[in-house]
Amino acid sequence: MPHTEIRPHVVVLLTEVDYDRHDDASRLYRCDGSPLTAAEHALLSTATRAEFSAANAQMRLEDEWARELDALKETFVELLMKYAHLPEGSTVSDVVDIMTDEDYAEYERLLPIVTAQDTLEYLAEHGAD
């Protein structure tokens, strides 16, 4: 079986397509709502089975990261809610001041993840360990 070259730009384009949008059957759109260009349509028509497989694997990985991120955000909220007994008007710094060492370590671990501008990218680069 011949080796098939996977073109990363095709895989990326495949991951950007909104496969659930069916309002205009003659066009494909990205998940952000922007339509694909004629050149992008033409490029997609040349996508190989290997490129579709690679795109599917990437989308599954991104879905897994999103689920992991949701769980981390929930853990972060639960951590802060342990200290919800503070008076109205209290700030996060007030909570941090009274955290146990264990809770503070968890807070420090989660903070850069849940506050990152692009949390999926953060997880991809740094992991969530």
mmCIF file of N, CA and C in Angstrom, residues 26-115:
data_model
loop_
_atom_site.group_PDB
_atom_site.id
_atom_site.type_symbol
_atom_site.label_atom_id
_atom_site.label_comp_id
_atom_site.label_asym_id
_atom_site.label_seq_id
_atom_site.Cartn_x
_atom_site.Cartn_y
_atom_site.Cartn_z
ATOM 1 N N SER A 26 -25.393 24.480 -0.767
ATOM 2 C CA SER A 26 -24.390 24.739 -1.799
ATOM 3 C C SER A 26 -23.080 25.282 -1.236
ATOM 4 N N ARG A 27 -23.046 25.569 0.065
ATOM 5 C CA ARG A 27 -21.844 26.145 0.680
ATOM 6 C C ARG A 27 -21.470 25.395 1.941
ATOM 7 N N LEU A 28 -20.209 25.475 2.238
ATOM 8 C CA LEU A 28 -19.721 24.999 3.529
ATOM 9 C C LEU A 28 -19.301 26.210 4.342
ATOM 10 N N TYR A 29 -19.468 26.091 5.644
ATOM 11 C CA TYR A 29 -19.131 27.177 6.561
ATOM 12 C C TYR A 29 -18.197 26.660 7.642
ATOM 13 N N ARG A 30 -17.427 27.594 8.192
ATOM 14 C CA ARG A 30 -16.611 27.289 9.359
ATOM 15 C C ARG A 30 -17.506 27.343 10.592
ATOM 16 N N CYS A 31 -16.995 26.791 11.671
ATOM 17 C CA CYS A 31 -17.734 26.831 12.945
ATOM 18 C C CYS A 31 -17.943 28.261 13.431
ATOM 19 N N ASP A 32 -17.099 29.191 13.000
ATOM 20 C CA ASP A 32 -17.281 30.590 13.399
ATOM 21 C C ASP A 32 -18.322 31.308 12.540
ATOM 22 N N GLY A 33 -18.910 30.604 11.562
ATOM 23 C CA GLY A 33 -19.960 31.166 10.727
ATOM 24 C C GLY A 33 -19.495 31.710 9.390
ATOM 25 N N SER A 34 -18.205 31.837 9.192
ATOM 26 C CA SER A 34 -17.716 32.373 7.923
ATOM 27 C C SER A 34 -17.740 31.287 6.841
ATOM 28 N N PRO A 35 -18.112 31.675 5.611
ATOM 29 C CA PRO A 35 -18.168 30.688 4.540
ATOM 30 C C PRO A 35 -16.781 30.322 4.032
ATOM 31 N N LEU A 36 -16.636 29.100 3.570
ATOM 32 C CA LEU A 36 -15.386 28.699 2.940
ATOM 33 C C LEU A 36 -15.331 29.318 1.550
ATOM 34 N N THR A 37 -14.149 29.631 1.107
ATOM 35 C CA THR A 37 -13.958 30.201 -0.225
ATOM 36 C C THR A 37 -14.058 29.100 -1.271
ATOM 37 N N ALA A 38 -14.144 29.508 -2.518
ATOM 38 C CA ALA A 38 -14.169 28.539 -3.621
ATOM 39 C C ALA A 38 -12.881 27.716 -3.625
ATOM 40 N N ALA A 39 -11.766 28.359 -3.338
ATOM 41 C CA ALA A 39 -10.485 27.642 -3.295
ATOM 42 C C ALA A 39 -10.476 26.606 -2.166
ATOM 43 N N GLU A 40 -11.064 26.953 -1.032
ATOM 44 C CA GLU A 40 -11.127 26.008 0.084
ATOM 45 C C GLU A 40 -12.047 24.841 -0.250
ATOM 46 N N HIS A 41 -13.157 25.113 -0.930
ATOM 47 C CA HIS A 41 -14.037 24.033 -1.393
ATOM 48 C C HIS A 41 -13.264 23.088 -2.302
ATOM 49 N N ALA A 42 -12.521 23.666 -3.228
ATOM 50 C CA ALA A 42 -11.733 22.850 -4.164
ATOM 51 C C ALA A 42 -10.692 22.025 -3.419
ATOM 52 N N LEU A 43 -10.056 22.633 -2.432
ATOM 53 C CA LEU A 43 -9.053 21.919 -1.647
ATOM 54 C C LEU A 43 -9.688 20.746 -0.895
ATOM 55 N N LEU A 44 -10.857 20.966 -0.315
ATOM 56 C CA LEU A 44 -11.532 19.890 0.406
ATOM 57 C C LEU A 44 -11.898 18.728 -0.504
ATOM 58 N N SER A 45 -12.175 19.030 -1.755
ATOM 59 C CA SER A 45 -12.530 17.949 -2.689
ATOM 60 C C SER A 45 -11.347 17.038 -2.980
ATOM 61 N N THR A 46 -10.140 17.469 -2.610
ATOM 62 C CA THR A 46 -8.952 16.639 -2.821
ATOM 63 C C THR A 46 -8.512 15.915 -1.545
ATOM 64 N N ALA A 47 -9.252 16.113 -0.450
ATOM 65 C CA ALA A 47 -8.870 15.499 0.832
ATOM 66 C C ALA A 47 -8.873 13.980 0.707
ATOM 67 N N THR A 48 -7.863 13.371 1.295
ATOM 68 C CA THR A 48 -7.723 11.916 1.250
ATOM 69 C C THR A 48 -8.373 11.283 2.477
ATOM 70 N N ARG A 49 -8.535 10.000 2.412
ATOM 71 C CA ARG A 49 -9.078 9.254 3.556
ATOM 72 C C ARG A 49 -8.201 9.454 4.787
ATOM 73 N N ALA A 50 -6.888 9.448 4.586
ATOM 74 C CA ALA A 50 -5.957 9.642 5.706
ATOM 75 C C ALA A 50 -6.132 11.026 6.328
ATOM 76 N N GLU A 51 -6.385 12.041 5.493
ATOM 77 C CA GLU A 51 -6.584 13.397 6.020
ATOM 78 C C GLU A 51 -7.905 13.496 6.784
ATOM 79 N N PHE A 52 -8.950 12.841 6.288
ATOM 80 C CA PHE A 52 -10.210 12.799 7.036
ATOM 81 C C PHE A 52 -10.014 12.087 8.375
ATOM 82 N N SER A 53 -9.253 11.000 8.368
ATOM 83 C CA SER A 53 -8.987 10.273 9.619
ATOM 84 C C SER A 53 -8.213 11.141 10.606
ATOM 85 N N ALA A 54 -7.222 11.854 10.091
ATOM 86 C CA ALA A 54 -6.429 12.735 10.961
ATOM 87 C C ALA A 54 -7.297 13.861 11.526
ATOM 88 N N ALA A 55 -8.178 14.414 10.703
ATOM 89 C CA ALA A 55 -9.072 15.481 11.171
ATOM 90 C C ALA A 55 -10.029 14.942 12.227
ATOM 91 N N ASN A 56 -10.575 13.760 12.006
ATOM 92 C CA ASN A 56 -11.478 13.157 12.999
ATOM 93 C C ASN A 56 -10.751 12.917 14.317
ATOM 94 N N ALA A 57 -9.518 12.440 14.242
ATOM 95 C CA ALA A 57 -8.729 12.211 15.461
ATOM 96 C C ALA A 57 -8.486 13.523 16.194
ATOM 97 N N GLN A 58 -8.184 14.581 15.455
ATOM 98 C CA GLN A 58 -7.958 15.890 16.074
ATOM 99 C C GLN A 58 -9.235 16.414 16.724
ATOM 100 N N MET A 59 -10.373 16.259 16.046
ATOM 101 C CA MET A 59 -11.637 16.739 16.617
ATOM 102 C C MET A 59 -12.007 15.953 17.874
ATOM 103 N N ARG A 60 -11.728 14.647 17.888
ATOM 104 C CA ARG A 60 -11.979 13.856 19.094
ATOM 105 C C ARG A 60 -11.088 14.340 20.238
ATOM 106 N N LEU A 61 -9.834 14.623 19.931
ATOM 107 C CA LEU A 61 -8.902 15.122 20.945
ATOM 108 C C LEU A 61 -9.367 16.473 21.496
ATOM 109 N N GLU A 62 -9.816 17.362 20.614
ATOM 110 C CA GLU A 62 -10.301 18.666 21.069
ATOM 111 C C GLU A 62 -11.566 18.521 21.917
ATOM 112 N N ASP A 63 -12.438 17.577 21.556
ATOM 113 C CA ASP A 63 -13.628 17.322 22.378
ATOM 114 C C ASP A 63 -13.228 16.815 23.759
ATOM 115 N N GLU A 64 -12.230 15.941 23.790
ATOM 116 C CA GLU A 64 -11.736 15.415 25.067
ATOM 117 C C GLU A 64 -11.147 16.547 25.912
ATOM 118 N N TRP A 65 -10.368 17.419 25.278
ATOM 119 C CA TRP A 65 -9.792 18.561 25.997
ATOM 120 C C TRP A 65 -10.896 19.458 26.537
ATOM 121 N N ALA A 66 -11.935 19.686 25.739
ATOM 122 C CA ALA A 66 -13.035 20.549 26.183
ATOM 123 C C ALA A 66 -13.741 19.941 27.395
ATOM 124 N N ARG A 67 -13.949 18.625 27.367
ATOM 125 C CA ARG A 67 -14.577 17.968 28.532
ATOM 126 C C ARG A 67 -13.669 18.075 29.760
ATOM 127 N N GLU A 68 -12.378 17.881 29.547
ATOM 128 C CA GLU A 68 -11.416 17.996 30.646
ATOM 129 C C GLU A 68 -11.398 19.423 31.194
ATOM 130 N N LEU A 69 -11.445 20.391 30.298
ATOM 131 C CA LEU A 69 -11.449 21.782 30.725
ATOM 132 C C LEU A 69 -12.705 22.106 31.523
ATOM 133 N N ASP A 70 -13.852 21.622 31.071
ATOM 134 C CA ASP A 70 -15.097 21.842 31.813
ATOM 135 C C ASP A 70 -14.990 21.260 33.222
ATOM 136 N N ALA A 71 -14.394 20.075 33.326
ATOM 137 C CA ALA A 71 -14.228 19.447 34.642
ATOM 138 C C ALA A 71 -13.283 20.270 35.516
ATOM 139 N N LEU A 72 -12.218 20.797 34.928
ATOM 140 C CA LEU A 72 -11.278 21.617 35.692
ATOM 141 C C LEU A 72 -11.938 22.910 36.166
ATOM 142 N N LYS A 73 -12.741 23.518 35.302
ATOM 143 C CA LYS A 73 -13.441 24.747 35.700
ATOM 144 C C LYS A 73 -14.428 24.454 36.825
ATOM 145 N N GLU A 74 -15.101 23.331 36.728
ATOM 146 C CA GLU A 74 -16.035 22.952 37.793
ATOM 147 C C GLU A 74 -15.296 22.725 39.106
ATOM 148 N N THR A 75 -14.151 22.077 39.031
ATOM 149 C CA THR A 75 -13.322 21.851 40.219
ATOM 150 C C THR A 75 -12.880 23.183 40.821
ATOM 151 N N PHE A 76 -12.521 24.132 39.971
ATOM 152 C CA PHE A 76 -12.093 25.452 40.434
ATOM 153 C C PHE A 76 -13.231 26.161 41.164
ATOM 154 N N VAL A 77 -14.418 26.127 40.588
ATOM 155 C CA VAL A 77 -15.582 26.764 41.218
ATOM 156 C C VAL A 77 -15.891 26.086 42.554
ATOM 157 N N GLU A 78 -15.863 24.762 42.566
ATOM 158 C CA GLU A 78 -16.126 24.029 43.810
ATOM 159 C C GLU A 78 -15.105 24.403 44.886
ATOM 160 N N LEU A 79 -13.860 24.568 44.479
ATOM 161 C CA LEU A 79 -12.819 24.962 45.426
ATOM 162 C C LEU A 79 -13.146 26.326 46.038
ATOM 163 N N LEU A 80 -13.513 27.282 45.205
ATOM 164 C CA LEU A 80 -13.844 28.610 45.716
ATOM 165 C C LEU A 80 -15.126 28.599 46.547
ATOM 166 N N MET A 81 -16.064 27.755 46.163
ATOM 167 C CA MET A 81 -17.341 27.702 46.887
ATOM 168 C C MET A 81 -17.181 27.124 48.295
ATOM 169 N N LYS A 82 -16.096 26.415 48.546
ATOM 170 C CA LYS A 82 -15.842 25.936 49.901
ATOM 171 C C LYS A 82 -15.735 27.107 50.875
ATOM 172 N N TYR A 83 -15.426 28.259 50.317
ATOM 173 C CA TYR A 83 -15.223 29.446 51.147
ATOM 174 C C TYR A 83 -16.338 30.471 50.939
ATOM 175 N N ALA A 84 -17.488 30.007 50.499
ATOM 176 C CA ALA A 84 -18.618 30.902 50.207
ATOM 177 C C ALA A 84 -19.200 31.535 51.461
ATOM 178 N N HIS A 85 -18.776 31.107 52.621
ATOM 179 C CA HIS A 85 -19.299 31.654 53.873
ATOM 180 C C HIS A 85 -18.746 33.047 54.181
ATOM 181 N N LEU A 86 -17.836 33.539 53.384
ATOM 182 C CA LEU A 86 -17.286 34.872 53.612
ATOM 183 C C LEU A 86 -18.383 35.929 53.413
ATOM 184 N N PRO A 87 -18.236 37.067 54.031
ATOM 185 C CA PRO A 87 -19.260 38.113 53.918
ATOM 186 C C PRO A 87 -19.399 38.626 52.481
ATOM 187 N N GLU A 88 -20.593 39.155 52.191
ATOM 188 C CA GLU A 88 -20.849 39.733 50.877
ATOM 189 C C GLU A 88 -19.821 40.822 50.599
ATOM 190 N N GLY A 89 -19.362 40.881 49.353
ATOM 191 C CA GLY A 89 -18.359 41.870 48.969
ATOM 192 C C GLY A 89 -16.938 41.354 49.082
ATOM 193 N N SER A 90 -16.782 40.119 49.574
ATOM 194 C CA SER A 90 -15.448 39.539 49.664
ATOM 195 C C SER A 90 -14.912 39.289 48.255
ATOM 196 N N THR A 91 -13.615 39.314 48.131
ATOM 197 C CA THR A 91 -12.965 39.091 46.835
ATOM 198 C C THR A 91 -12.214 37.767 46.860
ATOM 199 N N VAL A 92 -11.728 37.371 45.685
ATOM 200 C CA VAL A 92 -10.956 36.132 45.598
ATOM 201 C C VAL A 92 -9.722 36.221 46.489
ATOM 202 N N SER A 93 -9.114 37.392 46.587
ATOM 203 C CA SER A 93 -7.932 37.506 47.448
ATOM 204 C C SER A 93 -8.292 37.251 48.909
ATOM 205 N N ASP A 94 -9.526 37.594 49.306
ATOM 206 C CA ASP A 94 -9.968 37.281 50.668
ATOM 207 C C ASP A 94 -10.053 35.770 50.862
ATOM 208 N N VAL A 95 -10.518 35.080 49.835
ATOM 209 C CA VAL A 95 -10.612 33.621 49.889
ATOM 210 C C VAL A 95 -9.213 33.017 49.961
ATOM 211 N N VAL A 96 -8.316 33.497 49.130
ATOM 212 C CA VAL A 96 -6.949 32.969 49.091
ATOM 213 C C VAL A 96 -6.276 33.127 50.444
ATOM 214 N N ASP A 97 -6.547 34.225 51.107
ATOM 215 C CA ASP A 97 -5.922 34.491 52.409
ATOM 216 C C ASP A 97 -6.266 33.438 53.465
ATOM 217 N N ILE A 98 -7.431 32.799 53.357
ATOM 218 C CA ILE A 98 -7.832 31.836 54.391
ATOM 219 C C ILE A 98 -7.801 30.382 53.901
ATOM 220 N N MET A 99 -7.321 30.158 52.686
ATOM 221 C CA MET A 99 -7.258 28.789 52.164
ATOM 222 C C MET A 99 -6.247 27.943 52.929
ATOM 223 N N THR A 100 -6.565 26.664 52.983
ATOM 224 C CA THR A 100 -5.583 25.724 53.521
ATOM 225 C C THR A 100 -4.434 25.629 52.522
ATOM 226 N N ASP A 101 -3.302 25.103 52.961
ATOM 227 C CA ASP A 101 -2.161 24.942 52.055
ATOM 228 C C ASP A 101 -2.526 24.037 50.877
ATOM 229 N N GLU A 102 -3.285 22.984 51.156
ATOM 230 C CA GLU A 102 -3.701 22.060 50.105
ATOM 231 C C GLU A 102 -4.615 22.751 49.095
ATOM 232 N N ASP A 103 -5.583 23.506 49.581
ATOM 233 C CA ASP A 103 -6.491 24.228 48.685
ATOM 234 C C ASP A 103 -5.744 25.287 47.888
ATOM 235 N N TYR A 104 -4.806 25.949 48.524
ATOM 236 C CA TYR A 104 -4.047 26.978 47.821
ATOM 237 C C TYR A 104 -3.212 26.352 46.703
ATOM 238 N N ALA A 105 -2.615 25.209 46.956
ATOM 239 C CA ALA A 105 -1.832 24.520 45.919
ATOM 240 C C ALA A 105 -2.729 24.160 44.732
ATOM 241 N N GLU A 106 -3.938 23.683 45.019
ATOM 242 C CA GLU A 106 -4.885 23.356 43.954
ATOM 243 C C GLU A 106 -5.309 24.626 43.214
ATOM 244 N N TYR A 107 -5.544 25.690 43.935
ATOM 245 C CA TYR A 107 -5.893 26.985 43.340
ATOM 246 C C TYR A 107 -4.791 27.442 42.381
ATOM 247 N N GLU A 108 -3.557 27.365 42.827
ATOM 248 C CA GLU A 108 -2.410 27.764 42.000
ATOM 249 C C GLU A 108 -2.282 26.894 40.754
ATOM 250 N N ARG A 109 -2.603 25.613 40.872
ATOM 251 C CA ARG A 109 -2.536 24.705 39.727
ATOM 252 C C ARG A 109 -3.625 25.023 38.708
ATOM 253 N N LEU A 110 -4.834 25.300 39.202
ATOM 254 C CA LEU A 110 -5.972 25.510 38.313
ATOM 255 C C LEU A 110 -6.048 26.914 37.722
ATOM 256 N N LEU A 111 -5.584 27.912 38.447
ATOM 257 C CA LEU A 111 -5.748 29.296 38.031
ATOM 258 C C LEU A 111 -5.249 29.578 36.613
ATOM 259 N N PRO A 112 -4.026 29.197 36.249
ATOM 260 C CA PRO A 112 -3.583 29.528 34.886
ATOM 261 C C PRO A 112 -4.368 28.773 33.802
ATOM 262 N N ILE A 113 -4.924 27.638 34.146
ATOM 263 C CA ILE A 113 -5.690 26.860 33.176
ATOM 264 C C ILE A 113 -7.038 27.510 32.916
ATOM 265 N N VAL A 114 -7.766 27.823 33.983
ATOM 266 C CA VAL A 114 -9.136 28.324 33.812
ATOM 267 C C VAL A 114 -9.186 29.797 33.424
ATOM 268 N N THR A 115 -8.074 30.509 33.559
ATOM 269 C CA THR A 115 -8.057 31.919 33.180
ATOM 270 C C THR A 115 -7.294 32.176 31.887
#
